[in-house]
mmCIF file of C-alpha atoms in Angstrom:
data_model
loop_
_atom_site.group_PDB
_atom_site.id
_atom_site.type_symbol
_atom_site.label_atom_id
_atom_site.label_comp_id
_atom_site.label_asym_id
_atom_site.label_seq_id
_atom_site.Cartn_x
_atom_site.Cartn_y
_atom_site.Cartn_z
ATOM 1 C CA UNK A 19 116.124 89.060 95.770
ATOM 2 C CA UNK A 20 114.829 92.291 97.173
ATOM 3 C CA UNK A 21 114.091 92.382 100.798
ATOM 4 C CA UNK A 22 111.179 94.727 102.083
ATOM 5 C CA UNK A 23 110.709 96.244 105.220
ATOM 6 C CA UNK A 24 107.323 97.890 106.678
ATOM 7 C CA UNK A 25 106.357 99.289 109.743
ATOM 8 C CA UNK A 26 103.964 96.422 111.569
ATOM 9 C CA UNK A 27 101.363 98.601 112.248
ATOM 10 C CA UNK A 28 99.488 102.327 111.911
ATOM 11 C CA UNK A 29 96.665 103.370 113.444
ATOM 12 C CA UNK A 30 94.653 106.199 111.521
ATOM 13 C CA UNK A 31 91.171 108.271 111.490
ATOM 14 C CA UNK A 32 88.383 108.072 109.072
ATOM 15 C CA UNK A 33 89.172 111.377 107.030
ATOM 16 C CA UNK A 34 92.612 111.149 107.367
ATOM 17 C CA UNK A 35 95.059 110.846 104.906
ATOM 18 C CA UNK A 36 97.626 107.969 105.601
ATOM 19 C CA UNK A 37 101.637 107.143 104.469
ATOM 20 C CA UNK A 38 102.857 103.534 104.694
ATOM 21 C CA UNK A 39 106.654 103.167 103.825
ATOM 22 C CA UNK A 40 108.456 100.281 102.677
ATOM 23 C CA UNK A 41 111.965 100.244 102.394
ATOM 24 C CA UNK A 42 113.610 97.658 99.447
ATOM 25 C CA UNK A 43 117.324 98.610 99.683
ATOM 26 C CA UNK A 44 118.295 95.854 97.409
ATOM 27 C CA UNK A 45 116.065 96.762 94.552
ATOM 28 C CA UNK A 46 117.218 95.926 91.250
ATOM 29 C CA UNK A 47 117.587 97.928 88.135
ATOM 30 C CA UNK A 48 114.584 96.237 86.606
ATOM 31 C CA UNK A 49 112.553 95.819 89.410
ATOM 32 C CA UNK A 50 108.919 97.209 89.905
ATOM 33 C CA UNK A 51 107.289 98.148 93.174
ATOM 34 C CA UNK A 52 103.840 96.806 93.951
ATOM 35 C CA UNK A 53 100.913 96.968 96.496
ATOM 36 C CA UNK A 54 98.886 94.885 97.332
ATOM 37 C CA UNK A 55 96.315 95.011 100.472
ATOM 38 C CA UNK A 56 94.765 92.223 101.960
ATOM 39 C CA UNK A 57 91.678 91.585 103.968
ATOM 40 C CA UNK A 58 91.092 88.465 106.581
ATOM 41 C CA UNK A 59 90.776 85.009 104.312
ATOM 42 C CA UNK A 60 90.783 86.780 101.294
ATOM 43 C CA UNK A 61 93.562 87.255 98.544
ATOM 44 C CA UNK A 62 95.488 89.839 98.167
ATOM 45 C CA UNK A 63 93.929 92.604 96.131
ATOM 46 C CA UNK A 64 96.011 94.819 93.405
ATOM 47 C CA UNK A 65 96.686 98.728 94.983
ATOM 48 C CA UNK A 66 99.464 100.303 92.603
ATOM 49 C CA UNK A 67 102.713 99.352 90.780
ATOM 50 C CA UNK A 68 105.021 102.280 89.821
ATOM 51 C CA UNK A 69 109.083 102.286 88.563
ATOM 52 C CA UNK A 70 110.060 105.366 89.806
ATOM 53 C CA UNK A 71 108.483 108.958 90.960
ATOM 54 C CA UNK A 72 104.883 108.841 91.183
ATOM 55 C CA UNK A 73 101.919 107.329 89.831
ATOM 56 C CA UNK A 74 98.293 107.642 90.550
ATOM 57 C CA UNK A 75 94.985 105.617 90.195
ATOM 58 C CA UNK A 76 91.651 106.085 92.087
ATOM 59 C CA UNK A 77 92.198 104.755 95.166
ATOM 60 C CA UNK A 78 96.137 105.546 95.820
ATOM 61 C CA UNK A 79 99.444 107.111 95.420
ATOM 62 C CA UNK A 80 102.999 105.789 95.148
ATOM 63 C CA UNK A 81 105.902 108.006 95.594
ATOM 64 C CA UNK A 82 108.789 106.683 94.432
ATOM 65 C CA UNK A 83 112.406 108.371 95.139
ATOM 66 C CA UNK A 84 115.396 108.846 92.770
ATOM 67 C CA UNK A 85 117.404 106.444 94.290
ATOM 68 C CA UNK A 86 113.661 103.661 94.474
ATOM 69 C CA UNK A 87 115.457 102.335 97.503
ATOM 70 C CA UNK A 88 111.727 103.051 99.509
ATOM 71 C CA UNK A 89 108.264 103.565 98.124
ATOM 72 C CA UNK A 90 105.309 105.170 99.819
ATOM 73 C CA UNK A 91 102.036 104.164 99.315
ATOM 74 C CA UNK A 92 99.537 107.206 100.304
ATOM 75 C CA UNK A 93 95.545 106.412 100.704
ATOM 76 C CA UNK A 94 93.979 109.685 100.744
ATOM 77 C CA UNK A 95 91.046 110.413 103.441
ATOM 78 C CA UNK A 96 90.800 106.714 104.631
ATOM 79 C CA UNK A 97 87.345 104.649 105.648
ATOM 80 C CA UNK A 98 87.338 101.760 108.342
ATOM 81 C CA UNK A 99 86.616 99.592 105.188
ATOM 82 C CA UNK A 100 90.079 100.605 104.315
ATOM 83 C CA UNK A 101 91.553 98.750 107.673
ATOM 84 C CA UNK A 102 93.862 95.894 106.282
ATOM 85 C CA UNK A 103 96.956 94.610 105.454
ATOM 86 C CA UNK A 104 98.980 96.526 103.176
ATOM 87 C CA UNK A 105 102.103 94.421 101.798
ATOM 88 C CA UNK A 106 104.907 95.958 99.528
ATOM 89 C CA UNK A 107 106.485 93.585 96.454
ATOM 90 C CA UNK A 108 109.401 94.062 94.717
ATOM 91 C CA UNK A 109 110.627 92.073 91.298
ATOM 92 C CA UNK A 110 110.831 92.000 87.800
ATOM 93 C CA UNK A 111 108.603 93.122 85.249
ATOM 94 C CA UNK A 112 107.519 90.122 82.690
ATOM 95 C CA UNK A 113 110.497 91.617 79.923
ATOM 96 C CA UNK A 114 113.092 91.061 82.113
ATOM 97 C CA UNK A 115 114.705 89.193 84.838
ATOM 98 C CA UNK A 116 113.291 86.794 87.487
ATOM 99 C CA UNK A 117 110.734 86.987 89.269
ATOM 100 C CA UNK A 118 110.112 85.612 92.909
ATOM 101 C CA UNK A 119 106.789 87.078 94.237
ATOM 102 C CA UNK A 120 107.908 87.316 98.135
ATOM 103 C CA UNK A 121 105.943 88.940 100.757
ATOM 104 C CA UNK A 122 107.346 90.443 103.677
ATOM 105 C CA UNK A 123 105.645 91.115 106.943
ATOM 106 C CA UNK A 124 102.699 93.889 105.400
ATOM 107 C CA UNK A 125 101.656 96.505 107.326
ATOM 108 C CA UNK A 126 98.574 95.851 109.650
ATOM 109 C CA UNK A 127 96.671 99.412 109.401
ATOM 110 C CA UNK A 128 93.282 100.014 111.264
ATOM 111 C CA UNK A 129 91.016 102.988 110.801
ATOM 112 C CA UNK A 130 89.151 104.334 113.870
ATOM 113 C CA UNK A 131 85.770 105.786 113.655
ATOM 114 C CA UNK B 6 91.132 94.079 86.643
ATOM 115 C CA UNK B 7 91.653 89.935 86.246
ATOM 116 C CA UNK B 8 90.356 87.539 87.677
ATOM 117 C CA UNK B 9 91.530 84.255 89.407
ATOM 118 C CA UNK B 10 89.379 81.619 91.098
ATOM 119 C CA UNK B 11 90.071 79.311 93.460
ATOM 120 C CA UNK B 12 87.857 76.106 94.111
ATOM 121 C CA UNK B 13 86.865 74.595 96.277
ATOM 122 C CA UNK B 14 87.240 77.948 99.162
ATOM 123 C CA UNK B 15 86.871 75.369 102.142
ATOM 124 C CA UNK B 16 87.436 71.957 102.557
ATOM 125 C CA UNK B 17 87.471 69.778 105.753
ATOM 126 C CA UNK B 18 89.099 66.811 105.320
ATOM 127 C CA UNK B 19 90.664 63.291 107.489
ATOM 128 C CA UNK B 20 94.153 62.902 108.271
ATOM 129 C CA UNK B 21 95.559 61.103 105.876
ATOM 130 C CA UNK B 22 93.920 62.027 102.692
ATOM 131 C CA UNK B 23 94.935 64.415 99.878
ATOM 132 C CA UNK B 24 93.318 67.248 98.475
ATOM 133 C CA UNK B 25 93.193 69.212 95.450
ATOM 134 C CA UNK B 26 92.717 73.140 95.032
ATOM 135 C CA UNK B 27 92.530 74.152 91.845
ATOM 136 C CA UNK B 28 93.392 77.611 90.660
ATOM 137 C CA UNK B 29 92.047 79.003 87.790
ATOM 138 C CA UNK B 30 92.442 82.173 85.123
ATOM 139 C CA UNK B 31 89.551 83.414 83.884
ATOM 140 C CA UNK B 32 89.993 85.899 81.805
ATOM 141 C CA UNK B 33 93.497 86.108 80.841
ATOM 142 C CA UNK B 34 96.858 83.471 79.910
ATOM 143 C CA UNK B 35 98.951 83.021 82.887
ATOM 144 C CA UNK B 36 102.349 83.195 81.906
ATOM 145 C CA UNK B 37 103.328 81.920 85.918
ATOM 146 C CA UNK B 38 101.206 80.502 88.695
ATOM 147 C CA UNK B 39 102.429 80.783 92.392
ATOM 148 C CA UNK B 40 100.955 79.184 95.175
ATOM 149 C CA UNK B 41 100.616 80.548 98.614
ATOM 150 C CA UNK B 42 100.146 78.988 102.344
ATOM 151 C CA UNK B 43 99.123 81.606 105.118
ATOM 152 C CA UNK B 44 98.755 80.958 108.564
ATOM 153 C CA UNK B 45 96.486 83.117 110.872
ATOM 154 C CA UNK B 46 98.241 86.623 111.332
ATOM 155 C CA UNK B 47 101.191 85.563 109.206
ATOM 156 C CA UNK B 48 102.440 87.028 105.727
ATOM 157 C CA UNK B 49 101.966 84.797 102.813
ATOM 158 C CA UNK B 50 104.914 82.095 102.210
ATOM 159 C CA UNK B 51 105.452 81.311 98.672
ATOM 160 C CA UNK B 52 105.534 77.530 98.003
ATOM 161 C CA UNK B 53 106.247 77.200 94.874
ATOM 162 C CA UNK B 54 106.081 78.874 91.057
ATOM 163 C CA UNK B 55 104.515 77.021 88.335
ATOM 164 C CA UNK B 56 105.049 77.220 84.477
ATOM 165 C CA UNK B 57 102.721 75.665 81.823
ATOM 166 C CA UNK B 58 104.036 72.424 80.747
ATOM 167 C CA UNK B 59 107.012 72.309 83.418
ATOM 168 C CA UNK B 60 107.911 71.053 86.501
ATOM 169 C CA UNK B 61 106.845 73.766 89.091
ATOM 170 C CA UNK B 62 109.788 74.971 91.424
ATOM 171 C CA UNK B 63 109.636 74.697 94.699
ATOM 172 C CA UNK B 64 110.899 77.212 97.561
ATOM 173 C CA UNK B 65 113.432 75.373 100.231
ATOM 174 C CA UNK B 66 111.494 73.807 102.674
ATOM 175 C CA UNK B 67 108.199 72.657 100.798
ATOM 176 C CA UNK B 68 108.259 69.060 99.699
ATOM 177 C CA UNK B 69 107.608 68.521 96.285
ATOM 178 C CA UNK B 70 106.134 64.999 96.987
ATOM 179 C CA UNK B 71 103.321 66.358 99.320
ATOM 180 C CA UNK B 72 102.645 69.621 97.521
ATOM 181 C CA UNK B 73 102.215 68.528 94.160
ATOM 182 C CA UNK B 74 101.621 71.038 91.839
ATOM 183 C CA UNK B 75 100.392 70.384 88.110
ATOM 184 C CA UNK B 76 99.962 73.755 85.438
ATOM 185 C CA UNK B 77 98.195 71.787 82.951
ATOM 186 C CA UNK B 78 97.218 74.406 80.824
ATOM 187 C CA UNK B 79 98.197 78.447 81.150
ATOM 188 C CA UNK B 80 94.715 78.837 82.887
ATOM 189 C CA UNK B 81 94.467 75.812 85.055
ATOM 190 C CA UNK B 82 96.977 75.020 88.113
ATOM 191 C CA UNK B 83 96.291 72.418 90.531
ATOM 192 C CA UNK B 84 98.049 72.034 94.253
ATOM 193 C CA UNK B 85 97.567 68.785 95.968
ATOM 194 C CA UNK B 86 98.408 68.169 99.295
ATOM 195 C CA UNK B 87 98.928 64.430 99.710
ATOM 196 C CA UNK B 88 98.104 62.316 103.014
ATOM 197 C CA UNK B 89 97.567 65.502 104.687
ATOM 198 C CA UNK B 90 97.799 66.404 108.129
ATOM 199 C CA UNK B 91 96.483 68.454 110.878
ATOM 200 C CA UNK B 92 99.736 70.851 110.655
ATOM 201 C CA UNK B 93 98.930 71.235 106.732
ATOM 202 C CA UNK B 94 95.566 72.933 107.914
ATOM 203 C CA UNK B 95 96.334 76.380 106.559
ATOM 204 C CA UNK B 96 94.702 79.302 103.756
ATOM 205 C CA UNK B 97 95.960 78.367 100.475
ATOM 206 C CA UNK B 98 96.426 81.022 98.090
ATOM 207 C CA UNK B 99 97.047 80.767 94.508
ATOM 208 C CA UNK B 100 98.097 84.017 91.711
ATOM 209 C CA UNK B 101 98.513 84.369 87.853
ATOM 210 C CA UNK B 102 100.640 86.312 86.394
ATOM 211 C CA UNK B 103 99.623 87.897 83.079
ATOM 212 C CA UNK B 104 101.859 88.291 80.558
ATOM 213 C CA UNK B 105 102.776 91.398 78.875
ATOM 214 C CA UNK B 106 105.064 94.403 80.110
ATOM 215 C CA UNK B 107 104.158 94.496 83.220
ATOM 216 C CA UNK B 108 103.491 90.812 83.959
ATOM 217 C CA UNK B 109 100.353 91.860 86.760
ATOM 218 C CA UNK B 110 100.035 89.138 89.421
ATOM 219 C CA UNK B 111 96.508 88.757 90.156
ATOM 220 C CA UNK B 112 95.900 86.806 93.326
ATOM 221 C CA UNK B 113 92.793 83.826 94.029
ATOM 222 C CA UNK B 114 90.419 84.487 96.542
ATOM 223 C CA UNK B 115 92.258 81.751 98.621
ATOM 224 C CA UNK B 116 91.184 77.980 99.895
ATOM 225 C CA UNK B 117 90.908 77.226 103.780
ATOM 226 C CA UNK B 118 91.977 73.651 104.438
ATOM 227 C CA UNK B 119 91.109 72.264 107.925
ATOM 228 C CA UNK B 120 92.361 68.479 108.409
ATOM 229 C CA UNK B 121 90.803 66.378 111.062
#
C-alpha cells in the first residue's frame, strides 16, 4: 500500500506557475499516479494520471521520474479559482493488482491576488 | 469526463435514526464503488469498497453493522448509517471506478449529514 507524502501547504500568485510534490516511495510496479483537487464540500475532481515521465492535458502537468518514487504536479499561470486542495493517489490500474483508493493529507494551496 | 451523483447532498436528521445516501453512475459501469467520510479540514478516510453483487469490505475501524453498504447494481450503491449519531455528522463521499485500462475513479459531489 503506497504511502504519499505532500507538503501541507503553498502559497502562490495569480500568474504564477506552481510545483506541488508528492513523494510515494513505496510505489509498486503497477501502480499509477493520480491527482485529484478538491474544493470545500465538494468531491474530489480528476487533474492527471501518468505511469512514468510526463503527461499533459489542458489544465496540468505531471512529471514523473525514472525511479516514479515522487510525482510533480505543475499548474501553469494559476487563478485564485485554482486555490484548493490538491491530493496525490497511488494504486493499481483496473488490469492489475489491488486497488485501495487512500488519500493522504493533500496539499492546501491558495492563490493571492 | 464521468459522472457520479450523490443524493440526497444534505440531510438533517434525529439521533437515533438511519439514513441512506445513495451513489449513483450515470454514465458509465462501475466496476468498484468506495465510500468516503470527511471531516472539516481533514483528508478523506476510505470506509469501505464495494463490488456489485458482494459483500462490500470494510477498512479497520468502520463497523459494518452501522455503515451498511449495498451495490445493488454496477450503477447504484447505497451507504446507510443506522441509529445515527451526532459524532456520525460528517461529508459523505462516494466514487466509481470505471472499468477499462485505466480503471478512472470518478468521485460524487458528496452528502453532508448533520444529526440532531
Amino acid at each position: 500500500l503506497a504511502k504519499t507524502t505532500q507538503p501541507i501547504s503553498m502559497d502562490s500568485y495569480e500568474g504564477q506557475e506552481v510545483n506541488i510534490t508528492c513523494s510515494h516511495n513505496n510505489i509498486a510496479t503497477n501502480d499509477y499516479i493520480t491527482w485529484y483537487q478538491q474544493f470545500p464540500s465538494q468531491g474530489p475532481r480528476f487533474i492527471i494520471q501518468g505511469y512514468k515521465t510526463k503527461v499533459t492535458n489542458e489544465v496540468a502537468s505531471l512529471f514523473i521520474p525514472a525511479d516514479r518514487k515522487s510525482s510533480t504536479l505543475s499548474l501553469p499561470r494559476v487563478s485564485l479559482s485554482d486555490t484548493a486542495v490538491y491530493y496525490c493517489l497511488v494504486g493499481a490500474a483496473a488490469s492489475g493488482g489491488s486497488y485501495i483508493p487512500t488519500f493522504g493529507r493533500g496539499t492546501s494551496l491558495i492563490v493571492h491576488p | 469526463g464521468a459522472v457520479v451523483s450523490q443524493h440526497p447532498s444534505r440531510v438533517i436528521c434525529k439521533s437515533g435514526t438511519s439514513v441512506k445516501i445513495e451513489c449513483r453512475s450515470l454514465d458509465f459501469q462501475a466496476t468498484t464503488m468506495f465510500w468516503y467520510r470527511q471531516f472539516p479540514k481533514q483528508s478523506l478516510m476510505l470506509m469501505a469498497t464495494s463490488n456489485e453483487g458482494s459483500k462490500a469490505t470494510y477498512e479497520q475501524g468502520v463497523e459494518k453493522d452501522k455503515f451498511l453498504i449495498n451495490h445493488a447494481s454496477l450503477t447504484l450503491s447505497t451507504l446507510t448509517v443506522t441509529s445515527a449519531h451526532p459524532e456520525d455528522s460528517s461529508f459523505y463521499i462516494c466514487s466509481a471506478r470505471a472499468a477499462g485500462p485505466l480503471g478512472e475513479q470518478f468521485f460524487g459531489p458528496g452528502t453532508r449529514l448533520t444529526v440532531l
